[in-house]
Amino acid sequence: MKHNLLSTAFGTLLLFSSFTASGMESDITARVIGGDRAQPNAWPFMVALTRNGATQPFCGGSLIANQYVLTAAHCVDRQTLASDVQAVVNAYNFDDLSSAVRVGIKQIYLHQNYQTAFDGDDIAILELTRAINNPLLTVAKSDDFNELNENLSLNVIGFGSRHYDPVKKVSSDNPRVLHQASVPFVSLAKCKASNSSYKNLGDHVFCAGEIGVDSCQGDSGGPIMYDATNGLKQMGIVSWGVGCGLNPGVYTKVSDYQNWIEDRTAGLSYRQSKNIGIIGLAANRKHIFTFTNQSNKSIELKNPQATVNGNTLLTIIDPANDTCSGHLSPGEHCQIEVDYSIVEYTLGRVLLEFESSDLKEGKVAAWLDYHALQPASNEVKSYLKALPNHSAYENNHRWQVDSKVLHSATDLEANQTSELVLDNLPRGEFSFNYWIQSDGGLDSLTVYLNGKKEKVFFGYTNEILSKGSYSLEMYSASNKVRLVYHRSQNSKQSDSHVSLTELKHRQLLTDILQETLDLIRSNNSSDAGSLGLGSGLALLAMMWLRRSRRQ
């Protein structure tokens, strides 16, 4: 296996070296998948989302009100602080933003039912730190959407990838200039039949695109539009798809969220969600929620109710600490304090809801997300000491060390879990060997990375099928890995568990290649001669050996 990877690495270096030596670029014609460069100022409501100070957008959006941007929830669902993101309004050319406006993000409002883009409700509103006077894009209503049929095309715009490799399943070539593409509308029935991944699409999405014409990575959150009977309307939000230009793309159907959008742009400003991370069990914890009325009319807030995972008995709201109930006048702010208790080790949510007759949906909600765990035992910490810069946590069904094996709890009852969390793991590749000891294909080990489910392994009576190895590439600077073993409701094996060995952390191959190329370039720029290919391969070999020793 190592020989194959090293051969691949050498091959990759050869490819990079040929480009470096000759100065040639790929002969592939790079464009937005089936699209073209947009005209300046053609889409003044286009918004590009960037990290603070960054010069390349990671997602798109649209200015739908003077202080609000519509985008996809998956673009900002893991954003700890809204202030870490900026909106570039009237984004066109990232090499010359003189006609654009860069503005900060004050609040992020995700749809309350959003889990992942694949599950639907992939929609979010961003509240800007100040109002922008650019032209606005009108969000479609149901009558507008009903005009669409398979004989019509829509316009999608963005800074997304212009090339997609279907073999490697990677996108590349993100442009500096805004691009647009005309994509055909696809009926939901036809879309579901086009790919097995689409068979469970819900009613709140639609599809558009065909082979060679599509949005791609980096276009997420941007608008897809149609020139309806009463003017240009935003029909959807770029959400997800299988590949780029290979299957229809999936778009959030914004006309189904009319009330939700109107409520989030009504002028009530508040921090909708906050993840307080890993915490222990505790009684009488406190949190203060703040609401500000930025509109020009009074907003009613009444009958506050707080819950912990749906349980009202674990929360207390003292009326003496509630200045929100009643009518909040324009320009005023209020606060409400919630006392809550955490009594079990689990992922959970403290939810606060107000009723309001001034909002279309009749209520407003804000929440805290948490992960209640306890520090791992000393023997588990000692076993994991070779892993760099991390903290280990468990739930109440503790992991154990037996000789050179780390295993989940062996006394789980039906439908219980034994969880191990490795927090703050640095960028790199995390790998391990596993053996699920179970009586059938019911019990499972699930691996999560930064909140996203990455892999599920099931146990089988056949020992060969129950064993294997797994590696997880982690690209963030700090990462949270969850290993959750679940004993099924129908499992018959009383000591069902998973055993792990060879838990390792090593440098990403892509980072090794980048370091090698940086050294080659540095040598070429500082010396009269150039670093030969043989020397480059020698450097790569040394780095590979260093990586292998870290395993």
XYZ file of C-alpha atoms in Angstrom:
551
model
C 0.000 0.000 0.000
C 2.799 2.386 0.933
C 4.606 1.513 -2.304
C 1.522 2.416 -4.324
C 1.058 5.711 -2.508
C 4.711 6.606 -2.916
C 4.520 5.803 -6.623
C 1.488 8.056 -6.879
C 3.344 10.795 -5.036
C 6.320 10.523 -7.401
C 3.966 10.615 -10.363
C 2.284 13.727 -9.005
C 5.645 15.401 -8.460
C 6.667 14.527 -12.022
C 3.484 16.174 -13.285
C 4.026 19.287 -11.183
C 7.692 19.378 -12.166
C 6.905 19.306 -15.879
C 4.625 22.336 -15.446
C 7.220 24.112 -13.310
C 10.042 23.484 -15.746
C 8.210 24.373 -18.937
C 5.882 27.076 -17.678
C 3.086 25.382 -19.617
C -0.479 25.189 -18.395
C -3.046 22.459 -18.913
C -4.442 22.314 -22.442
C -7.955 21.766 -21.076
C -10.239 24.675 -21.976
C -11.315 25.950 -18.569
C -14.764 27.553 -18.257
C -17.706 27.546 -15.868
C -19.384 24.224 -16.592
C -21.022 25.257 -19.849
C -20.973 28.964 -18.944
C -19.303 32.237 -19.870
C -17.870 35.341 -18.249
C -20.631 37.684 -17.050
C -20.806 41.334 -18.101
C -19.760 44.014 -15.559
C -22.675 45.333 -13.466
C -25.100 42.868 -15.071
C -25.869 41.306 -11.681
C -25.431 44.113 -9.079
C -27.205 42.066 -6.393
C -24.628 39.261 -6.620
C -22.869 38.613 -3.312
C -19.625 36.698 -2.821
C -18.877 35.392 0.679
C -15.270 35.471 1.862
C -13.373 34.911 5.072
C -12.120 38.142 6.606
C -9.473 39.625 4.357
C -9.548 36.698 1.907
C -9.257 37.322 -1.816
C -11.246 34.311 -3.049
C -14.930 33.618 -2.257
C -16.034 30.323 -0.727
C -19.765 30.717 -1.497
C -22.257 33.008 -3.174
C -25.441 34.802 -2.166
C -27.915 37.455 -3.279
C -28.887 40.837 -1.842
C -32.670 40.533 -1.291
C -33.109 43.467 1.129
C -30.906 46.435 1.994
C -29.403 44.672 4.994
C -29.993 40.990 4.189
C -28.349 38.357 1.996
C -29.933 35.055 0.976
C -27.575 32.056 0.782
C -27.341 28.317 1.463
C -27.256 27.051 5.040
C -24.397 24.665 4.277
C -22.196 27.668 3.445
C -22.361 29.023 6.999
C -23.635 26.169 9.198
C -20.273 25.689 10.922
C -19.478 29.367 11.249
C -18.717 30.030 14.925
C -18.704 33.820 14.601
C -20.684 35.776 12.020
C -18.006 38.470 12.160
C -15.480 36.058 10.592
C -17.349 36.302 7.258
C -17.662 39.237 4.877
C -20.074 39.873 2.009
C -18.794 41.411 -1.213
C -21.852 43.004 -2.858
C -21.833 43.552 -6.632
C -18.899 41.168 -6.769
C -17.543 40.855 -10.292
C -13.756 40.864 -10.554
C -11.714 39.886 -7.496
C -8.646 41.495 -9.031
C -10.493 44.826 -9.096
C -13.248 45.307 -6.500
C -13.513 49.074 -6.975
C -17.181 48.799 -7.988
C -18.027 46.329 -5.206
C -18.921 46.929 -1.559
C -17.334 44.787 1.164
C -19.434 44.639 4.345
C -19.409 42.577 7.532
C -21.934 40.001 8.725
C -23.763 40.751 11.982
C -26.035 37.714 12.383
C -26.621 34.350 10.695
C -30.107 32.818 10.535
C -30.247 29.138 9.534
C -33.478 27.310 8.829
C -34.429 25.619 12.088
C -34.882 22.198 10.415
C -31.604 22.229 8.506
C -29.309 19.247 9.081
C -27.319 18.848 5.859
C -27.780 20.073 2.292
C -28.829 16.559 1.275
C -31.664 16.563 3.816
C -33.179 19.815 2.518
C -34.021 23.190 4.099
C -30.649 24.390 2.807
C -31.380 28.079 3.269
C -29.950 30.890 5.399
C -30.267 34.658 5.805
C -27.245 36.836 6.606
C -27.859 40.140 8.385
C -25.293 42.741 7.312
C -23.643 45.182 9.690
C -25.075 48.065 7.650
C -27.592 48.711 4.889
C -26.479 48.618 1.243
C -28.249 50.664 -1.437
C -27.522 48.359 -4.377
C -30.349 46.993 -6.555
C -32.130 44.040 -4.934
C -33.047 40.633 -6.330
C -36.718 39.741 -5.833
C -37.449 36.325 -4.342
C -39.951 34.270 -6.344
C -43.410 33.445 -5.040
C -45.390 30.299 -5.837
C -47.049 31.853 -8.899
C -43.634 32.739 -10.313
C -42.309 29.220 -9.811
C -45.382 27.686 -11.425
C -44.355 29.342 -14.712
C -41.404 26.965 -15.029
C -41.432 23.917 -17.290
C -38.866 21.771 -19.073
C -38.871 23.990 -22.138
C -37.415 26.899 -20.159
C -33.898 27.859 -19.103
C -32.713 29.669 -15.987
C -29.586 31.725 -15.290
C -27.121 30.717 -12.576
C -24.149 32.891 -11.597
C -21.107 32.426 -9.406
C -17.355 32.135 -8.924
C -17.449 28.332 -8.805
C -15.131 25.823 -10.435
C -14.910 25.771 -14.220
C -13.491 22.261 -14.498
C -14.524 18.954 -12.924
C -12.656 15.652 -13.139
C -15.263 12.842 -12.989
C -12.584 10.202 -12.373
C -10.875 11.884 -9.423
C -14.174 13.556 -8.430
C -12.446 16.871 -7.814
C -13.193 20.354 -9.116
C -10.634 22.980 -10.070
C -9.999 26.316 -11.780
C -12.022 28.828 -9.781
C -12.241 32.075 -11.772
C -11.472 35.555 -10.466
C -14.296 36.994 -12.586
C -18.019 36.270 -12.196
C -19.399 33.678 -14.610
C -22.921 32.791 -15.688
C -24.586 29.809 -17.319
C -27.986 29.085 -18.820
C -29.359 25.813 -17.419
C -32.565 23.984 -18.406
C -35.269 23.358 -15.810
C -35.680 19.642 -14.970
C -38.865 18.165 -13.499
C -38.495 16.612 -10.054
C -39.636 13.215 -11.333
C -37.019 13.225 -14.089
C -34.376 14.475 -11.657
C -35.068 11.677 -9.157
C -34.698 9.120 -11.937
C -31.407 10.574 -13.172
C -29.266 9.388 -10.251
C -29.786 7.092 -7.257
C -28.586 9.857 -4.925
C -31.606 11.926 -5.974
C -34.344 9.371 -5.316
C -35.250 10.818 -1.901
C -35.363 14.489 -2.909
C -38.070 16.381 -1.030
C -40.671 18.802 -2.311
C -38.793 21.958 -1.298
C -36.106 21.633 -3.969
C -35.972 21.620 -7.758
C -33.406 20.613 -10.352
C -31.775 22.294 -13.328
C -28.886 21.541 -15.656
C -27.753 18.951 -18.147
C -24.557 17.250 -19.238
C -21.929 19.946 -19.655
C -24.056 22.775 -18.222
C -24.164 23.156 -14.435
C -23.136 25.056 -11.327
C -20.193 23.626 -9.379
C -18.191 23.858 -6.132
C -17.898 27.492 -5.072
C -21.242 28.455 -6.632
C -23.101 27.233 -3.518
C -25.454 29.783 -2.002
C -25.697 31.807 -5.189
C -28.943 32.554 -7.027
C -30.586 30.769 -9.924
C -32.978 33.137 -11.710
C -35.770 33.282 -14.277
C -37.246 36.252 -16.118
C -40.847 35.676 -15.029
C -43.961 37.462 -16.277
C -43.560 40.236 -13.707
C -39.779 40.564 -13.831
C -36.536 38.809 -12.939
C -37.000 36.518 -9.916
C -34.724 34.340 -7.824
C -36.180 30.850 -8.133
C -33.634 28.990 -6.065
C -30.347 28.743 -4.191
C -27.446 26.609 -5.422
C -27.439 23.680 -2.974
C -25.777 20.437 -4.091
C -25.361 17.883 -6.846
C -23.598 14.690 -7.878
C -20.504 15.825 -9.735
C -20.548 18.934 -11.916
C -22.002 18.939 -15.407
C -22.802 15.225 -15.128
C -26.235 15.309 -13.489
C -28.822 18.032 -12.833
C -27.964 20.337 -9.933
C -30.220 20.559 -6.873
C -31.542 23.981 -5.816
C -33.487 25.123 -2.753
C -36.961 26.208 -3.903
C -37.210 29.675 -2.327
C -40.928 30.180 -3.034
C -41.651 27.507 -0.400
C -39.891 29.632 2.232
C -41.662 32.953 1.682
C -42.886 33.356 5.280
C -39.568 32.187 6.703
C -37.646 34.714 4.591
C -39.999 37.589 5.442
C -39.686 36.901 9.187
C -35.859 36.862 9.077
C -35.774 40.148 7.164
C -38.403 41.914 9.315
C -35.822 43.783 11.415
C -35.673 41.651 14.577
C -31.960 41.143 15.208
C -30.621 38.414 17.505
C -28.041 35.658 17.677
C -30.068 32.695 16.541
C -27.642 29.916 17.407
C -24.503 29.408 19.432
C -22.511 26.215 19.882
C -21.016 26.180 23.360
C -19.026 23.031 22.590
C -18.164 20.247 24.998
C -19.499 20.720 28.523
C -20.018 18.546 31.583
C -23.195 17.739 33.462
C -24.363 20.698 35.534
C -27.420 22.191 37.195
C -28.524 25.819 37.001
C -26.417 26.966 34.079
C -27.452 30.396 32.761
C -27.614 32.088 29.378
C -28.871 35.534 28.371
C -30.578 35.953 24.985
C -30.703 39.479 23.515
C -33.155 40.787 20.886
C -33.032 44.162 19.082
C -35.775 45.763 16.994
C -34.133 47.381 13.948
C -37.416 47.924 12.110
C -39.662 50.996 12.102
C -42.569 49.273 13.842
C -43.213 47.535 17.158
C -42.655 43.754 17.349
C -44.582 41.578 19.803
C -42.783 38.903 21.841
C -44.854 36.858 24.299
C -45.186 33.535 26.142
C -41.507 32.548 26.232
C -40.805 28.838 26.605
C -37.429 27.155 27.054
C -36.553 23.466 26.747
C -33.523 21.190 26.970
C -33.919 18.549 24.278
C -37.663 19.123 24.414
C -37.924 18.905 28.210
C -39.435 21.996 29.874
C -38.683 20.635 33.367
C -34.961 21.308 32.913
C -35.372 25.068 32.383
C -36.534 28.072 34.398
C -37.426 31.573 33.177
C -37.744 34.091 35.993
C -40.100 36.935 34.933
C -37.828 39.302 36.852
C -35.086 38.483 34.321
C -37.291 38.931 31.248
C -37.496 42.377 29.649
C -38.620 40.971 26.290
C -42.189 39.828 26.895
C -44.526 42.492 25.536
C -43.945 44.843 22.616
C -40.417 45.766 21.557
C -40.381 49.308 20.164
C -38.256 50.392 17.178
C -34.622 50.890 18.163
C -35.015 49.106 21.527
C -33.388 45.907 22.736
C -34.374 43.417 25.435
C -32.874 40.482 27.317
C -34.163 37.257 28.811
C -32.206 34.916 31.082
C -32.739 31.158 30.867
C -31.618 28.816 33.658
C -31.063 25.259 32.419
C -29.671 21.938 33.628
C -27.698 19.295 31.714
C -28.422 15.868 33.179
C -27.220 13.364 30.558
C -24.230 12.855 28.295
C -25.462 13.592 24.787
C -25.585 16.088 21.952
C -28.272 18.560 22.924
C -29.994 21.877 22.408
C -31.330 24.547 24.759
C -34.196 26.109 22.817
C -35.952 29.411 23.547
C -39.160 30.295 21.697
C -41.403 33.361 21.754
C -44.832 33.647 20.193
C -45.434 36.723 18.016
C -48.484 37.890 16.094
C -46.220 40.260 14.126
C -44.343 37.417 12.414
C -45.742 35.311 9.576
C -44.761 32.022 11.232
C -46.106 33.213 14.583
C -42.930 32.582 16.562
C -39.221 33.290 16.871
C -36.588 30.877 18.170
C -32.979 31.002 19.369
C -30.868 28.196 20.783
C -27.651 26.875 22.279
C -26.123 23.644 20.995
C -23.865 21.616 23.274
C -22.138 18.263 23.601
C -22.242 16.909 27.149
C -19.281 14.598 27.829
C -16.767 13.734 30.536
C -12.962 13.631 30.200
C -11.630 10.267 29.060
C -10.157 7.970 31.696
C -6.444 8.159 32.406
C -5.822 4.781 30.753
C -7.550 5.928 27.558
C -5.626 9.214 27.593
C -2.380 7.286 28.006
C -3.258 4.987 25.108
C -3.905 8.002 22.867
C -0.828 9.990 23.917
C 0.867 9.508 20.531
C -1.854 11.566 18.846
C -0.839 15.257 18.745
C -2.463 18.197 20.540
C -5.880 16.787 21.371
C -8.321 16.327 24.231
C -10.269 13.078 24.678
C -13.820 12.791 26.040
C -16.382 10.027 26.606
C -20.026 9.579 27.439
C -21.192 7.502 30.418
C -20.437 4.195 28.620
C -16.694 4.486 28.891
C -14.074 3.119 26.544
C -11.429 0.768 27.931
C -7.883 -0.384 27.216
C -7.079 -4.092 27.130
C -3.419 -4.780 26.422
C -2.739 -2.997 23.104
C -6.403 -2.655 22.158
C -8.779 0.261 22.737
C -12.415 -0.832 22.803
C -15.863 0.586 23.447
C -17.912 -0.370 26.499
C -18.808 -4.075 26.618
C -21.911 -3.718 28.791
C -24.184 -1.751 26.466
C -27.865 -2.466 26.616
C -29.990 -2.455 23.483
C -30.049 0.932 21.718
C -27.230 2.402 23.807
C -24.027 4.026 22.570
C -20.420 4.214 23.701
C -18.822 7.419 22.452
C -15.228 8.634 22.217
C -14.457 12.189 21.072
C -11.036 13.467 20.030
C -11.188 17.255 20.069
C -8.719 19.757 18.572
C -6.864 17.236 16.409
C -4.613 19.196 14.021
C -4.800 19.055 10.236
C -3.642 15.714 8.894
C -4.711 12.139 8.265
C -6.220 10.147 11.154
C -6.300 6.369 10.728
C -7.073 3.204 12.681
C -7.836 -0.507 12.398
C -11.199 -1.737 13.662
C -12.923 -4.994 14.582
C -16.652 -4.949 15.329
C -17.555 -7.886 17.560
C -21.265 -8.400 17.105
C -23.737 -11.162 16.311
C -24.924 -9.712 13.018
C -25.085 -6.719 10.697
C -26.963 -4.599 13.218
C -24.449 -2.984 15.558
C -22.308 -0.203 14.130
C -19.409 2.223 14.481
C -20.088 5.704 13.085
C -17.288 8.187 12.396
C -18.035 11.926 12.427
C -15.683 14.740 11.447
C -16.527 18.268 12.597
C -20.197 17.349 12.945
C -20.521 15.565 9.602
C -21.108 11.824 9.327
C -18.203 10.385 7.330
C -18.525 6.597 7.570
C -20.600 3.810 9.139
C -19.180 0.315 9.744
C -21.401 -2.647 10.623
C -20.580 -5.845 12.474
C -21.082 -9.268 10.885
C -20.882 -12.865 12.070
C -18.145 -13.298 9.465
C -14.997 -12.036 11.194
C -13.356 -10.996 7.926
C -16.236 -8.654 7.093
C -16.156 -7.151 10.589
C -12.515 -6.108 10.383
C -10.842 -3.376 8.402
C -8.840 -0.173 8.367
C -9.942 3.401 7.831
C -8.263 6.744 7.243
C -9.834 10.172 7.559
C -8.362 13.259 5.905
C -8.783 16.368 8.066
C -8.249 19.714 6.346
C -9.211 22.184 9.089
C -6.577 23.571 11.451
C -8.497 22.092 14.410
C -10.771 19.056 14.099
C -13.294 17.143 16.174
C -13.563 13.394 15.543
C -16.448 11.431 17.088
C -16.369 7.632 17.261
C -19.821 6.345 18.223
C -20.472 2.636 18.743
C -24.165 1.719 18.765
C -25.709 -1.532 19.953
C -28.878 -2.105 17.941
C -32.316 -2.544 19.468
C -32.339 -6.105 18.074
C -28.770 -7.064 18.916
C -28.440 -10.374 20.781
C -24.776 -10.155 21.783
C -24.535 -8.807 25.311
C -20.861 -7.777 25.038
C -21.165 -6.194 21.584
C -18.326 -3.702 21.047
C -15.690 -2.387 18.644
C -11.941 -2.768 19.117
C -9.500 -0.212 17.700
C -5.756 -0.509 17.143
C -3.039 1.437 15.333
C -4.605 4.870 15.921
C -2.282 7.262 14.087
C -1.989 10.832 12.915
C 0.251 11.784 10.019
C 0.834 14.576 7.547
C -1.448 14.834 4.530
C 0.117 13.685 1.273
C -1.006 16.908 -0.397
C 0.864 18.905 2.256
C 4.016 16.851 1.656
C 3.779 17.552 -2.061
C 3.227 21.251 -1.429
C 6.246 21.441 0.885
C 8.358 19.724 -1.759
C 7.219 22.079 -4.502
C 7.813 25.097 -2.262
C 11.378 23.914 -1.665
C 11.906 23.419 -5.393
C 10.577 26.898 -6.186
C 12.584 28.447 -3.357
C 15.760 26.847 -4.643
C 15.053 27.913 -8.222
C 14.462 31.527 -7.186
C 17.499 31.791 -4.907
C 20.096 29.925 -6.998
C 21.347 30.565 -10.493
C 20.735 26.927 -11.327
C 17.619 24.905 -10.740
C 16.788 21.977 -8.522
C 16.726 18.925 -10.768
C 13.974 16.372 -10.868
C 16.195 13.802 -9.181
C 16.787 16.160 -6.261
C 13.069 16.887 -6.102
C 12.286 13.186 -5.912
C 14.916 12.757 -3.219
C 13.298 15.543 -1.201
C 9.906 13.922 -1.600
C 11.300 10.549 -0.543
C 12.773 12.070 2.626
C 9.471 13.756 3.469
C 7.606 10.521 2.815
C 9.917 8.642 5.172
C 9.367 11.340 7.800
C 5.601 10.928 7.346
C 5.860 7.135 7.634
C 7.844 7.342 10.878
C 5.073 9.468 12.397
C 2.525 6.674 11.863
